[in-house]
Amino acid sequence: MQSLKDRYPDRVTLVDGDINNKQDVVDAAKGCDMIFSAVVDHDDASNNRPTKNIIAAAEANKISRVIETSLLGIYDEVPGKFGKWNRDFCFGGNLEGISPVNADQLLEDSGLDYTTLRLPWLNNRPEVKYSITHRHDTYVGVSGSRQSMDDVVLKIVADPTFGSRDSLGIADPLSL
């Protein structure tokens, strides 16, 4: 993070805070045009403090655009044996009441212009190559490069209408 601050001193501000502390998040968002949370909300399902705090920060600072990361499988949209393994491994086999699922619903209900990014299992391949699925689509793929995830985020920053009020599943396209 410091290297970004050093490279873009007028555009990057580092904040020492706790995403579970509402006032820290509200203060960190002051003067921002957009909120990007690169943290999957794994807070207790009845709390969802990170997402609730992000929504509160957006509202308090009159920020309408929010991007939040999550996991593939929050809609049980990953097919086959991999989908079952992913559901068991990431969600204990049951999606009901799970924090990432609730976080996505909180964003949808907030009235904010949000995008949930459903990330695959990440790899370090030096490539930008991915397919995108939407909320009601079957998830395609199982992994994706970190560079591909960066590319999607930068597309949203460059064009805030991209992925607006949607949940995007991102993964390497399957080769047949």
Coordinates of N, CA and C in Angstrom, one line a residue:
M1 N 0.8 -1.2 0.0 CA 0.0 0.0 0.0 C 0.9 1.3 0.0
Q2 N 2.0 1.2 0.7 CA 2.8 2.4 0.8 C 3.4 2.7 -0.6
S3 N 3.7 1.7 -1.4 CA 4.2 1.9 -2.7 C 3.2 2.7 -3.6
L4 N 1.9 2.4 -3.4 CA 0.9 3.2 -4.1 C 0.8 4.6 -3.6
K5 N 0.9 4.8 -2.3 CA 1.0 6.1 -1.8 C 2.2 6.9 -2.3
D6 N 3.3 6.2 -2.3 CA 4.6 6.9 -2.8 C 4.4 7.3 -4.3
R7 N 3.8 6.4 -5.1 CA 3.6 6.6 -6.5 C 2.6 7.7 -6.8
Y8 N 1.5 7.7 -6.0 CA 0.4 8.7 -6.3 C 0.1 9.5 -5.0
P9 N 1.0 10.3 -4.5 CA 0.8 10.9 -3.2 C -0.4 11.8 -3.2
D10 N -0.9 12.4 -4.3 CA -2.1 13.2 -4.3 C -3.4 12.5 -4.4
R11 N -3.3 11.2 -4.8 CA -4.5 10.4 -5.0 C -4.7 9.3 -4.0
V12 N -3.7 8.9 -3.2 CA -3.8 7.8 -2.3 C -3.6 8.3 -0.9
T13 N -4.5 8.0 0.0 CA -4.4 8.3 1.4 C -4.5 7.0 2.2
L14 N -3.6 6.7 3.0 CA -3.6 5.5 3.8 C -4.3 5.8 5.1
V15 N -5.2 5.0 5.6 CA -5.9 5.2 6.8 C -5.8 4.0 7.7
D16 N -5.4 4.2 8.9 CA -5.3 3.2 9.9 C -6.7 3.1 10.6
G17 N -7.5 2.1 10.3 CA -8.8 2.0 10.9 C -9.3 0.5 10.9
D18 N -10.5 0.4 11.4 CA -11.1 -1.0 11.6 C -12.4 -0.9 10.8
I19 N -12.5 -1.8 9.8 CA -13.7 -1.9 9.0 C -15.0 -2.3 9.9
N20 N -14.7 -2.8 11.0 CA -15.8 -3.1 11.9 C -16.2 -2.0 12.8
N21 N -15.5 -0.9 12.7 CA -15.8 0.3 13.5 C -16.5 1.4 12.5
K22 N -17.8 1.6 12.7 CA -18.5 2.5 11.8 C -17.8 3.9 11.6
Q23 N -17.4 4.5 12.7 CA -16.9 5.8 12.6 C -15.6 5.8 11.8
D24 N -14.8 4.8 12.0 CA -13.5 4.7 11.2 C -13.8 4.6 9.7
V25 N -14.9 3.9 9.3 CA -15.2 3.7 7.9 C -15.8 5.0 7.4
V26 N -16.7 5.7 8.1 CA -17.3 6.9 7.7 C -16.1 8.0 7.5
D27 N -15.2 8.0 8.5 CA -14.1 9.0 8.3 C -13.2 8.7 7.1
A28 N -12.9 7.4 6.9 CA -12.1 7.0 5.8 C -12.7 7.4 4.4
A29 N -14.0 7.4 4.4 CA -14.7 7.7 3.1 C -14.9 9.1 2.8
K30 N -14.5 10.0 3.7 CA -14.7 11.5 3.5 C -13.9 11.9 2.3
G31 N -14.6 12.6 1.4 CA -13.9 13.2 0.2 C -13.8 12.2 -1.0
C32 N -14.4 11.0 -0.8 CA -14.2 10.0 -1.9 C -15.4 10.0 -2.8
D33 N -15.2 9.6 -4.1 CA -16.2 9.5 -5.1 C -16.8 8.1 -5.1
M34 N -16.1 7.1 -4.6 CA -16.5 5.7 -4.8 C -15.9 5.0 -3.6
I35 N -16.5 3.9 -3.1 CA -16.0 3.1 -2.1 C -15.7 1.7 -2.7
F36 N -14.5 1.2 -2.6 CA -14.1 -0.1 -3.0 C -13.7 -0.9 -1.8
S37 N -14.4 -1.9 -1.4 CA -14.0 -2.8 -0.3 C -13.5 -4.1 -0.9
A38 N -12.2 -4.3 -0.7 CA -11.6 -5.6 -1.1 C -11.6 -6.6 0.0
V39 N -12.6 -6.6 0.8 CA -12.7 -7.5 2.0 C -14.0 -8.2 1.8
V40 N -14.0 -9.6 1.9 CA -15.2 -10.3 1.9 C -15.8 -10.2 3.3
D41 N -17.1 -9.9 3.4 CA -17.7 -9.7 4.7 C -18.0 -11.1 5.3
H42 N -17.1 -11.5 6.2 CA -17.3 -12.8 6.9 C -17.7 -12.6 8.4
D43 N -18.2 -11.4 8.7 CA -18.7 -11.1 10.0 C -19.9 -12.0 10.4
D44 N -20.1 -12.1 11.6 CA -21.2 -12.9 12.1 C -22.5 -12.6 11.3
A45 N -23.2 -13.6 10.8 CA -24.3 -13.3 9.9 C -25.4 -12.3 10.4
S46 N -25.5 -12.3 11.7 CA -26.5 -11.4 12.3 C -26.0 -9.9 12.4
N47 N -24.6 -9.8 12.2 CA -24.1 -8.4 12.3 C -23.7 -7.8 10.9
N48 N -22.9 -8.4 10.1 CA -22.5 -7.9 8.8 C -21.9 -6.5 9.0
R49 N -21.1 -6.2 10.1 CA -20.6 -4.9 10.4 C -19.9 -4.3 9.2
P50 N -19.0 -5.0 8.5 CA -18.3 -4.3 7.4 C -19.2 -3.7 6.4
T51 N -20.2 -4.5 5.9 CA -21.1 -4.0 4.9 C -22.0 -2.9 5.4
K52 N -22.5 -3.1 6.6 CA -23.4 -2.0 7.2 C -22.6 -0.8 7.4
N53 N -21.3 -0.9 7.7 CA -20.5 0.3 7.9 C -20.2 1.0 6.6
I54 N -19.9 0.2 5.6 CA -19.7 0.8 4.2 C -20.9 1.5 3.7
I55 N -22.1 0.9 3.9 CA -23.4 1.6 3.5 C -23.5 2.9 4.3
A56 N -23.3 2.8 5.6 CA -23.4 4.0 6.5 C -22.4 5.1 6.0
A57 N -21.2 4.7 5.7 CA -20.2 5.7 5.2 C -20.6 6.3 3.9
A58 N -21.1 5.5 3.0 CA -21.6 6.0 1.7 C -22.7 7.0 1.9
E59 N -23.7 6.6 2.7 CA -24.8 7.6 3.0 C -24.3 8.8 3.7
A60 N -23.5 8.7 4.7 CA -23.0 9.9 5.4 C -22.2 10.8 4.6
N61 N -21.5 10.3 3.6 CA -20.6 11.1 2.7 C -21.2 11.3 1.4
K62 N -22.4 11.0 1.2 CA -23.1 11.2 -0.1 C -22.4 10.5 -1.3
I63 N -21.9 9.3 -1.1 CA -21.2 8.5 -2.1 C -22.2 7.5 -2.6
S64 N -22.5 7.5 -3.9 CA -23.5 6.6 -4.4 C -22.9 5.3 -4.9
R65 N -21.6 5.3 -5.3 CA -21.1 4.1 -6.0 C -20.2 3.3 -5.0
V66 N -20.6 2.0 -4.9 CA -19.9 1.1 -3.9 C -19.6 -0.2 -4.7
I67 N -18.3 -0.7 -4.5 CA -17.9 -2.0 -5.1 C -17.5 -2.8 -3.9
E68 N -18.0 -4.0 -3.8 CA -17.6 -4.9 -2.7 C -17.3 -6.3 -3.2
T69 N -16.3 -6.9 -2.7 CA -15.9 -8.2 -3.1 C -16.6 -9.3 -2.3
S70 N -16.8 -10.4 -2.9 CA -17.4 -11.6 -2.3 C -16.9 -12.8 -2.9
L71 N -17.6 -13.9 -2.7 CA -17.1 -15.2 -3.2 C -18.0 -15.8 -4.2
L72 N -17.4 -16.6 -5.1 CA -18.3 -17.4 -6.0 C -19.1 -18.3 -5.1
G73 N -20.3 -18.6 -5.6 CA -21.2 -19.5 -4.9 C -22.2 -19.0 -4.0
I74 N -22.3 -17.6 -3.8 CA -23.2 -17.1 -2.8 C -24.7 -17.3 -3.2
Y75 N -24.9 -17.6 -4.5 CA -26.3 -17.9 -4.9 C -26.5 -19.3 -5.2
D76 N -25.5 -20.1 -4.9 CA -25.5 -21.6 -5.2 C -25.5 -21.7 -6.7
E77 N -24.8 -20.8 -7.4 CA -24.7 -20.8 -8.9 C -23.6 -21.5 -9.5
V78 N -22.8 -22.1 -8.7 CA -21.6 -22.9 -9.2 C -22.0 -24.3 -9.4
P79 N -22.0 -24.8 -10.7 CA -22.6 -26.2 -10.9 C -21.6 -27.3 -10.6
G80 N -22.1 -28.5 -10.6 CA -21.4 -29.7 -10.6 C -20.6 -30.0 -9.3
K81 N -19.7 -30.9 -9.4 CA -18.9 -31.4 -8.2 C -18.1 -30.2 -7.6
F82 N -17.5 -29.3 -8.5 CA -16.8 -28.2 -7.9 C -17.7 -27.3 -7.1
G83 N -19.0 -27.1 -7.6 CA -19.9 -26.3 -6.9 C -20.2 -26.8 -5.5
K84 N -20.4 -28.2 -5.5 CA -20.7 -28.8 -4.2 C -19.5 -28.6 -3.3
W85 N -18.3 -28.9 -3.8 CA -17.1 -28.7 -3.0 C -16.9 -27.3 -2.5
N86 N -17.1 -26.3 -3.4 CA -17.0 -24.9 -3.0 C -18.0 -24.6 -1.9
R87 N -19.3 -25.0 -2.1 CA -20.3 -24.7 -1.1 C -20.0 -25.3 0.3
D88 N -19.5 -26.6 0.3 CA -19.1 -27.3 1.5 C -17.9 -26.6 2.1
F89 N -16.9 -26.2 1.3 CA -15.6 -25.7 1.9 C -15.8 -24.2 2.4
C90 N -16.5 -23.4 1.5 CA -16.7 -22.0 1.9 C -17.8 -21.7 2.8
F91 N -18.9 -22.5 2.7 CA -20.1 -22.1 3.4 C -20.6 -23.2 4.4
G92 N -19.8 -24.2 4.6 CA -20.2 -25.3 5.5 C -21.4 -26.1 4.9
G93 N -21.6 -26.0 3.6 CA -22.7 -26.8 3.0 C -24.0 -26.1 2.9
N94 N -24.2 -24.9 3.6 CA -25.5 -24.3 3.7 C -25.3 -22.8 3.6
L95 N -26.0 -22.2 2.6 CA -25.9 -20.8 2.3 C -26.8 -19.9 3.2
E96 N -27.8 -20.5 3.8 CA -28.8 -19.7 4.5 C -28.1 -19.0 5.7
G97 N -28.3 -17.7 5.8 CA -27.8 -16.9 6.9 C -26.3 -16.6 6.9
I98 N -25.7 -16.9 5.8 CA -24.2 -16.8 5.7 C -23.9 -15.3 5.4
S99 N -22.9 -14.8 6.1 CA -22.5 -13.4 6.0 C -22.3 -12.9 4.6
P100 N -21.5 -13.6 3.7 CA -21.4 -13.0 2.3 C -22.7 -12.9 1.6
V101 N -23.6 -13.9 1.8 CA -24.9 -13.8 1.2 C -25.7 -12.6 1.7
N102 N -25.7 -12.4 3.0 CA -26.4 -11.3 3.6 C -25.8 -10.0 3.2
A103 N -24.5 -9.9 3.1 CA -23.8 -8.7 2.6 C -24.3 -8.3 1.3
D104 N -24.4 -9.2 0.4 CA -24.9 -8.9 -1.0 C -26.3 -8.4 -0.9
Q105 N -27.2 -9.0 -0.1 CA -28.6 -8.5 0.0 C -28.7 -7.2 0.6
L106 N -27.8 -6.9 1.6 CA -27.8 -5.6 2.2 C -27.5 -4.5 1.2
L107 N -26.5 -4.8 0.3 CA -26.1 -3.8 -0.7 C -27.3 -3.6 -1.7
E108 N -27.9 -4.7 -2.1 CA -29.0 -4.6 -3.0 C -30.1 -3.7 -2.4
D109 N -30.4 -4.0 -1.1 CA -31.5 -3.3 -0.5 C -31.2 -1.8 -0.1
S110 N -29.9 -1.5 -0.2 CA -29.5 -0.1 0.3 C -29.9 1.0 -0.6
G111 N -30.2 0.7 -1.8 CA -30.5 1.8 -2.7 C -29.3 2.4 -3.4
L112 N -28.1 2.0 -2.9 CA -26.9 2.5 -3.5 C -26.6 1.9 -4.9
D113 N -25.8 2.5 -5.6 CA -25.3 2.0 -6.9 C -24.2 1.1 -6.6
Y114 N -24.4 -0.2 -6.4 CA -23.4 -1.1 -6.0 C -23.0 -2.1 -7.1
T115 N -21.9 -2.8 -6.9 CA -21.5 -4.0 -7.6 C -20.9 -4.9 -6.6
T116 N -21.4 -6.1 -6.6 CA -20.7 -7.2 -5.9 C -19.9 -8.0 -6.8
L117 N -18.6 -8.2 -6.5 CA -17.7 -8.9 -7.3 C -17.6 -10.3 -6.7
R118 N -18.1 -11.4 -7.4 CA -18.0 -12.7 -6.9 C -16.7 -13.3 -7.4
L119 N -15.7 -13.3 -6.6 CA -14.3 -13.7 -7.0 C -14.2 -15.2 -7.0
P120 N -13.4 -15.8 -8.0 CA -13.1 -17.2 -8.0 C -11.9 -17.5 -7.1
W121 N -11.5 -18.7 -7.1 CA -10.2 -19.1 -6.5 C -9.1 -18.4 -7.3
L122 N -8.3 -17.5 -6.6 CA -7.3 -16.7 -7.3 C -6.0 -17.4 -7.5
N123 N -5.4 -17.0 -8.7 CA -4.1 -17.5 -9.0 C -3.2 -16.3 -9.4
N124 N -1.9 -16.6 -9.5 CA -0.9 -15.5 -9.8 C -0.5 -15.5 -11.3
R125 N -1.2 -16.2 -12.2 CA -0.8 -16.1 -13.6 C -0.7 -14.7 -14.1
P126 N 0.3 -14.4 -14.8 CA 0.4 -13.0 -15.3 C -0.4 -12.8 -16.6
E127 N -1.7 -12.8 -16.4 CA -2.6 -12.6 -17.6 C -3.9 -11.9 -17.2
V128 N -4.5 -11.3 -18.2 CA -5.8 -10.7 -18.0 C -6.7 -11.5 -19.0
K129 N -7.5 -12.4 -18.5 CA -8.3 -13.3 -19.3 C -9.4 -13.8 -18.4
Y130 N -10.7 -13.4 -18.8 CA -11.8 -13.8 -17.9 C -13.1 -13.7 -18.6
S131 N -14.1 -14.4 -18.1 CA -15.5 -14.2 -18.5 C -16.3 -13.7 -17.3
I132 N -17.4 -13.0 -17.6 CA -18.2 -12.5 -16.6 C -19.6 -13.1 -16.7
T133 N -20.1 -13.5 -15.5 CA -21.5 -13.9 -15.4 C -22.2 -12.9 -14.5
H134 N -23.5 -12.9 -14.6 CA -24.3 -12.0 -13.8 C -25.1 -12.7 -12.8
R135 N -25.8 -12.0 -11.9 CA -26.4 -12.6 -10.7 C -27.2 -13.9 -11.0
H136 N -28.0 -13.9 -12.0 CA -28.9 -15.1 -12.3 C -28.3 -16.1 -13.3
D137 N -27.0 -15.9 -13.6 CA -26.4 -16.8 -14.5 C -25.7 -17.9 -13.8
T138 N -25.5 -19.1 -14.4 CA -24.6 -20.1 -13.9 C -23.2 -19.6 -13.9
Y139 N -22.5 -19.8 -12.8 CA -21.1 -19.3 -12.8 C -20.2 -20.2 -13.7
V140 N -19.4 -19.5 -14.5 CA -18.5 -20.2 -15.4 C -17.1 -20.1 -15.0
G141 N -16.4 -21.2 -14.8 CA -15.0 -21.2 -14.3 C -14.9 -21.5 -12.9
V142 N -13.6 -21.6 -12.5 CA -13.3 -22.0 -11.1 C -12.2 -21.1 -10.5
S143 N -11.3 -20.6 -11.4 CA -10.2 -19.7 -10.9 C -10.0 -18.5 -11.8
G144 N -9.2 -17.6 -11.4 CA -8.9 -16.4 -12.2 C -7.7 -15.7 -11.6
S145 N -7.0 -15.0 -12.5 CA -5.8 -14.3 -12.1 C -6.1 -13.0 -11.3
R146 N -5.3 -12.7 -10.4 CA -5.4 -11.4 -9.7 C -5.4 -10.3 -10.6
Q147 N -4.6 -10.4 -11.7 CA -4.6 -9.3 -12.7 C -6.0 -9.2 -13.4
S148 N -6.7 -10.3 -13.6 CA -8.0 -10.2 -14.2 C -9.0 -9.5 -13.3
M149 N -8.9 -9.8 -12.0 CA -9.8 -9.1 -11.0 C -9.5 -7.6 -11.0
D150 N -8.2 -7.2 -11.0 CA -7.8 -5.8 -11.1 C -8.4 -5.2 -12.3
D151 N -8.4 -5.9 -13.4 CA -8.9 -5.3 -14.7 C -10.4 -5.0 -14.5
V152 N -11.2 -5.8 -13.9 CA -12.6 -5.6 -13.7 C -12.8 -4.4 -12.8
V153 N -12.1 -4.3 -11.8 CA -12.2 -3.1 -10.8 C -11.9 -1.8 -11.6
L154 N -10.8 -1.8 -12.4 CA -10.4 -0.6 -13.1 C -11.5 -0.3 -14.2
K155 N -12.1 -1.3 -14.8 CA -13.2 -1.0 -15.7 C -14.4 -0.2 -15.0
I156 N -14.7 -0.7 -13.8 CA -15.8 0.0 -13.0 C -15.4 1.4 -12.7
V157 N -14.1 1.6 -12.2 CA -13.7 2.9 -11.9 C -13.7 3.8 -13.1
A158 N -13.3 3.3 -14.2 CA -13.3 4.1 -15.5 C -14.7 4.4 -16.0
D159 N -15.6 3.5 -15.8 CA -17.0 3.6 -16.2 C -17.9 3.1 -15.1
P160 N -18.3 3.9 -14.2 CA -19.1 3.5 -13.1 C -20.4 2.8 -13.4
T161 N -20.9 2.9 -14.7 CA -22.1 2.2 -15.1 C -21.8 0.8 -15.4
F162 N -20.6 0.4 -15.5 CA -20.2 -1.0 -15.8 C -20.5 -1.8 -14.5
G163 N -21.3 -2.8 -14.6 CA -21.7 -3.7 -13.5 C -22.6 -3.0 -12.5
S164 N -23.2 -1.9 -12.8 CA -24.1 -1.1 -11.9 C -25.3 -2.0 -11.5
R165 N -25.5 -2.0 -10.1 CA -26.6 -2.7 -9.5 C -26.6 -4.2 -10.0
D166 N -25.4 -4.8 -9.9 CA -25.3 -6.2 -10.4 C -24.3 -6.9 -9.5
S167 N -24.3 -8.2 -9.7 CA -23.3 -9.0 -9.0 C -22.6 -9.8 -10.1
L168 N -21.3 -9.5 -10.2 CA -20.5 -10.1 -11.3 C -19.7 -11.2 -10.9
G169 N -19.9 -12.4 -11.5 CA -19.0 -13.5 -11.3 C -17.9 -13.4 -12.3
I170 N -16.6 -13.6 -11.8 CA -15.5 -13.4 -12.7 C -14.6 -14.6 -12.6
A171 N -14.2 -15.2 -13.7 CA -13.3 -16.4 -13.7 C -12.7 -16.6 -15.1
D172 N -11.7 -17.4 -15.2 CA -11.1 -17.7 -16.4 C -12.2 -18.4 -17.3
P173 N -12.3 -18.0 -18.6 CA -13.2 -18.7 -19.4 C -12.8 -20.2 -19.6
L174 N -13.8 -21.0 -19.6 CA -13.6 -22.4 -19.8 C -13.2 -22.7 -21.2
S175 N -12.2 -23.5 -21.4 CA -11.9 -24.0 -22.8 C -12.5 -25.3 -23.0
L176 N -13.1 -25.5 -24.1 CA -13.7 -26.8 -24.5 C -12.9 -27.4 -25.6

